[in-house]
Amino acid sequence: QKEVEQDPGPLSVPEGAIVSLNCTYSNSAFQYFMWYRQYSRKGPELLMYTYSSGNKEDGRFTAQVDKSSKYISLFIRDSQPSDSATYLCAMSAKERNYGQNFVFGPGTRLSVLP
Amino acid sequence: DARVTQTPRHKVTEMGQEVTMRCQPILGHNTVFWYRQTMMQGLELLAYFRNRAPLDDSGMPKDRFSAEMPDATLATLKIQPSEPRDSAVYFCASGLVRPQGPYEQYFGPGTRLTVT
């Protein structure tokens, strides 16, 4: 079993739809959770990060963490064609000696159709 | 607008040749990461540096890959000799360690490597 699992998609939705993207993980030590967006032929860019459980909202994006279920979500409201990209979740746990390290999910490809 | 820069953006080479990829991290960032991305494996961490010192390179095939930071403005990733299975997009990212919270990693545009 991989440390972080994510449905690869592709996920196709009509413009204006609410999109739900999800990751599950196995390591209960993870405490920082991030979502990255990667456009085709570009590097990933940080969208949101949250610490521990709870919700965080930023414009049309809401990140949700449920540590008890080891499940995180990213919701996109009023989706736009410009949201079409691959979304990668990432998480980190404090290493004993070296600070923090990242584990990325494999990514979900999203297409928002006009 | 501070960005991570990477050169070259594309590289096609023959098996057995040496490949050097370069990265200029964002000024002031103290952590640099090298990643490799393929369709099959996704994004894999190869190595990372803090204040120019290598902290973890366990993700790198040691016999052919090497990573260095000759100075704070330059990180290099070298493959010698290159093999077709090294074909991938190689990303450099830089970040700033905070007392609390994760690094925020800022990725460069990547080097697309094709080894024939």
Short mmCIF file of C-alpha atoms in Angstrom, two decimals:
data_model
loop_
_atom_site.label_atom_id
_atom_site.label_comp_id
_atom_site.label_asym_id
_atom_site.label_seq_id
_atom_site.Cartn_x
_atom_site.Cartn_y
_atom_site.Cartn_z
CA GLN A 1 0.00 0.00 0.00
CA LYS A 2 1.35 3.43 -0.95
CA GLU A 3 1.78 5.98 1.78
CA VAL A 4 -0.54 8.47 0.04
CA GLU A 5 -3.32 7.43 -2.33
CA GLN A 6 -5.19 9.60 -4.76
CA ASP A 7 -7.63 8.77 -7.55
CA PRO A 8 -5.70 9.58 -10.76
CA GLY A 9 -8.83 10.54 -12.71
CA PRO A 10 -9.25 12.04 -15.18
CA LEU A 11 -12.17 13.83 -13.62
CA SER A 12 -14.31 15.84 -16.05
CA VAL A 13 -16.90 18.32 -14.80
CA PRO A 14 -18.95 21.10 -16.41
CA GLU A 15 -18.06 24.70 -15.72
CA GLY A 16 -19.63 25.96 -12.51
CA ALA A 17 -19.68 22.55 -10.83
CA ILE A 18 -18.37 21.88 -7.33
CA VAL A 19 -15.31 19.66 -7.50
CA SER A 20 -14.18 17.35 -4.72
CA LEU A 21 -10.63 15.99 -4.78
CA ASN A 22 -9.46 13.55 -2.14
CA CYS A 23 -6.43 11.81 -0.69
CA THR A 24 -6.07 9.07 1.87
CA TYR A 25 -2.90 8.34 3.77
CA SER A 26 -1.56 5.71 6.11
CA ASN A 27 1.04 7.50 8.25
CA SER A 28 -0.63 8.94 11.35
CA ALA A 29 2.45 11.10 11.96
CA PHE A 30 1.54 13.44 9.11
CA GLN A 31 0.41 16.77 10.48
CA TYR A 32 0.89 19.27 7.65
CA PHE A 33 -1.25 18.89 4.55
CA MET A 34 -0.91 20.68 1.27
CA TRP A 35 -2.53 20.89 -2.13
CA TYR A 36 -0.55 21.72 -5.24
CA ARG A 37 -1.83 22.53 -8.69
CA GLN A 38 0.20 21.56 -11.72
CA TYR A 39 -0.63 22.82 -15.17
CA SER A 40 0.55 20.82 -18.14
CA ARG A 41 4.31 21.15 -18.68
CA LYS A 42 4.76 23.35 -15.61
CA GLY A 43 6.02 22.81 -12.09
CA PRO A 44 3.58 22.28 -9.21
CA GLU A 45 2.49 25.42 -7.36
CA LEU A 46 1.28 25.52 -3.78
CA LEU A 47 -2.46 26.19 -3.50
CA MET A 48 -3.21 25.67 0.15
CA TYR A 49 -1.78 24.22 3.30
CA THR A 50 -3.34 23.29 6.61
CA TYR A 51 -2.01 22.12 9.92
CA SER A 52 -3.71 19.23 11.70
CA SER A 53 -7.48 18.76 11.36
CA GLY A 54 -10.12 21.23 10.27
CA ASN A 55 -11.09 23.41 7.33
CA LYS A 56 -9.38 26.26 5.56
CA GLU A 57 -10.96 28.47 2.94
CA ASP A 58 -9.32 30.63 0.31
CA GLY A 59 -11.62 32.12 -2.29
CA ARG A 60 -13.22 29.30 -4.26
CA PHE A 61 -10.99 26.68 -2.62
CA THR A 62 -11.62 24.87 0.67
CA ALA A 63 -9.21 22.36 2.16
CA GLN A 64 -10.49 19.88 4.71
CA VAL A 65 -8.49 17.51 6.90
CA ASP A 66 -9.89 14.60 8.89
CA LYS A 67 -6.96 13.09 10.75
CA SER A 68 -9.11 10.49 12.49
CA SER A 69 -10.02 9.03 9.09
CA LYS A 70 -6.65 9.88 7.49
CA TYR A 71 -8.51 11.66 4.71
CA ILE A 72 -8.05 15.08 3.17
CA SER A 73 -10.14 16.91 0.60
CA LEU A 74 -9.96 19.93 -1.64
CA PHE A 75 -13.22 21.49 -2.78
CA ILE A 76 -13.41 23.89 -5.69
CA ARG A 77 -16.57 25.94 -5.97
CA ASP A 78 -17.81 27.46 -9.22
CA SER A 79 -15.14 25.60 -11.17
CA GLN A 80 -13.65 27.32 -14.20
CA PRO A 81 -11.90 25.96 -17.31
CA SER A 82 -8.73 27.60 -15.93
CA ASP A 83 -8.91 25.14 -13.01
CA SER A 84 -8.13 22.32 -15.45
CA ALA A 85 -4.87 20.89 -14.14
CA THR A 86 -3.46 18.03 -12.09
CA TYR A 87 -3.96 18.42 -8.36
CA LEU A 88 -1.44 16.80 -6.05
CA CYS A 89 -1.87 16.42 -2.34
CA ALA A 90 1.23 16.44 -0.18
CA MET A 91 1.87 15.89 3.46
CA SER A 92 4.70 16.05 5.91
CA ALA A 93 5.63 14.90 9.36
CA LYS A 94 8.48 16.13 11.49
CA GLU A 95 11.54 14.04 11.13
CA ARG A 96 13.46 13.37 14.24
CA ASN A 97 16.66 15.08 13.24
CA TYR A 98 16.31 16.75 9.90
CA GLY A 99 13.17 18.83 9.99
CA GLN A 100 10.36 17.93 7.67
CA ASN A 101 10.01 15.91 4.53
CA PHE A 102 7.32 15.78 1.96
CA VAL A 103 5.32 12.92 0.49
CA PHE A 104 3.28 13.66 -2.62
CA GLY A 105 0.22 11.85 -3.85
CA PRO A 106 0.20 10.73 -7.50
CA GLY A 107 -2.20 13.51 -8.52
CA THR A 108 -5.72 13.75 -9.93
CA ARG A 109 -6.19 15.17 -13.41
CA LEU A 110 -9.15 17.56 -13.57
CA SER A 111 -10.82 18.89 -16.71
CA VAL A 112 -13.45 21.62 -16.40
CA LEU A 113 -15.46 21.78 -19.59
CA PRO A 114 -16.86 25.12 -20.79
CA ASP B 1 8.55 38.21 -8.82
CA ALA B 2 11.04 35.70 -7.34
CA ARG B 3 11.16 32.37 -9.14
CA VAL B 4 13.20 29.21 -9.24
CA THR B 5 14.99 28.93 -12.55
CA GLN B 6 16.21 25.74 -14.18
CA THR B 7 18.41 25.10 -17.18
CA PRO B 8 18.21 23.56 -19.65
CA ARG B 9 14.45 23.32 -20.12
CA HIS B 10 14.81 20.40 -22.51
CA LYS B 11 17.63 17.95 -23.03
CA VAL B 12 17.89 15.07 -25.47
CA THR B 13 20.96 12.91 -25.14
CA GLU B 14 22.23 9.49 -26.00
CA MET B 15 22.62 6.69 -23.51
CA GLY B 16 25.98 6.83 -21.75
CA GLN B 17 26.38 10.60 -21.97
CA GLU B 18 26.74 12.87 -18.95
CA VAL B 19 23.82 15.18 -18.19
CA THR B 20 24.04 18.22 -15.92
CA MET B 21 20.96 20.10 -14.80
CA ARG B 22 21.19 23.43 -13.03
CA CYS B 23 18.91 25.25 -10.65
CA GLN B 24 18.94 28.74 -9.20
CA PRO B 25 16.85 28.79 -6.02
CA ILE B 26 14.93 31.82 -4.82
CA LEU B 27 17.25 34.25 -3.05
CA GLY B 28 17.02 33.81 0.72
CA HIS B 29 15.63 30.28 0.62
CA ASN B 30 17.70 27.85 2.67
CA THR B 31 16.36 24.51 1.41
CA VAL B 32 16.65 23.07 -2.08
CA PHE B 33 14.98 19.92 -3.37
CA TRP B 34 15.45 17.81 -6.48
CA TYR B 35 12.47 15.78 -7.72
CA ARG B 36 11.86 13.50 -10.65
CA GLN B 37 8.40 13.14 -12.19
CA THR B 38 7.24 10.33 -14.46
CA MET B 39 3.80 9.11 -15.41
CA MET B 40 4.41 5.79 -13.71
CA GLN B 41 6.00 6.94 -10.44
CA GLY B 42 4.65 10.46 -10.03
CA LEU B 43 6.80 12.95 -8.15
CA GLU B 44 9.77 11.35 -6.38
CA LEU B 45 12.15 13.16 -4.06
CA LEU B 46 15.75 12.54 -5.11
CA ALA B 47 17.69 14.76 -2.71
CA TYR B 48 17.48 17.85 -0.59
CA PHE B 49 19.87 20.37 0.88
CA ARG B 50 19.65 22.69 3.85
CA ASN B 51 22.02 25.65 3.91
CA ARG B 52 23.92 23.94 1.04
CA ALA B 53 24.55 20.76 3.05
CA PRO B 54 23.02 17.53 1.72
CA LEU B 55 20.46 16.21 4.21
CA ASP B 56 18.96 13.31 2.35
CA ASP B 57 19.85 11.80 -0.99
CA SER B 58 18.40 8.37 -0.35
CA GLY B 59 16.08 8.72 -3.34
CA MET B 60 18.96 8.93 -5.80
CA PRO B 61 20.63 6.00 -7.56
CA LYS B 62 24.06 6.58 -6.05
CA ASP B 63 26.08 4.92 -8.74
CA ARG B 64 25.09 7.39 -11.45
CA PHE B 65 23.45 10.43 -9.85
CA SER B 66 25.10 13.19 -7.87
CA ALA B 67 23.75 16.44 -6.47
CA GLU B 68 25.72 19.43 -5.22
CA MET B 69 25.34 23.03 -4.17
CA PRO B 70 28.58 24.80 -5.07
CA ASP B 71 27.15 28.03 -3.69
CA ALA B 72 23.86 29.41 -2.38
CA THR B 73 22.71 30.47 -5.83
CA LEU B 74 23.36 27.23 -7.70
CA ALA B 75 22.31 23.61 -7.29
CA THR B 76 23.32 20.93 -9.78
CA LEU B 77 22.10 17.43 -10.53
CA LYS B 78 24.37 15.24 -12.60
CA ILE B 79 23.72 11.88 -14.24
CA GLN B 80 26.71 9.93 -15.48
CA PRO B 81 26.26 7.71 -17.42
CA SER B 82 22.67 8.41 -18.44
CA GLU B 83 20.26 5.59 -19.28
CA PRO B 84 16.90 5.55 -21.11
CA ARG B 85 15.10 4.88 -17.81
CA ASP B 86 16.32 8.28 -16.59
CA SER B 87 13.97 9.96 -19.07
CA ALA B 88 11.68 12.15 -16.94
CA VAL B 89 11.01 15.71 -15.91
CA TYR B 90 13.40 16.86 -13.20
CA PHE B 91 12.18 19.61 -10.91
CA CYS B 92 14.12 21.76 -8.53
CA ALA B 93 12.24 23.42 -5.69
CA SER B 94 13.37 25.82 -3.02
CA GLY B 95 11.86 26.76 0.30
CA LEU B 96 12.40 28.46 3.60
CA VAL B 97 12.33 26.50 6.83
CA ARG B 98 10.20 28.18 9.48
CA PRO B 99 10.27 27.45 13.21
CA GLN B 100 6.75 26.07 12.86
CA GLY B 101 4.92 24.74 9.87
CA PRO B 102 6.18 23.07 6.75
CA TYR B 103 8.42 24.48 4.10
CA GLU B 104 6.53 26.14 1.34
CA GLN B 105 8.18 24.72 -1.70
CA TYR B 106 8.42 26.76 -4.86
CA PHE B 107 9.03 24.69 -7.95
CA GLY B 108 10.99 25.58 -11.03
CA PRO B 109 9.66 24.89 -14.53
CA GLY B 110 11.54 21.60 -14.78
CA THR B 111 14.06 20.04 -17.16
CA ARG B 112 12.53 17.54 -19.56
CA LEU B 113 15.18 14.88 -20.14
CA THR B 114 15.02 12.31 -22.91
CA VAL B 115 17.72 9.66 -23.08
CA THR B 116 17.74 7.66 -26.30
#
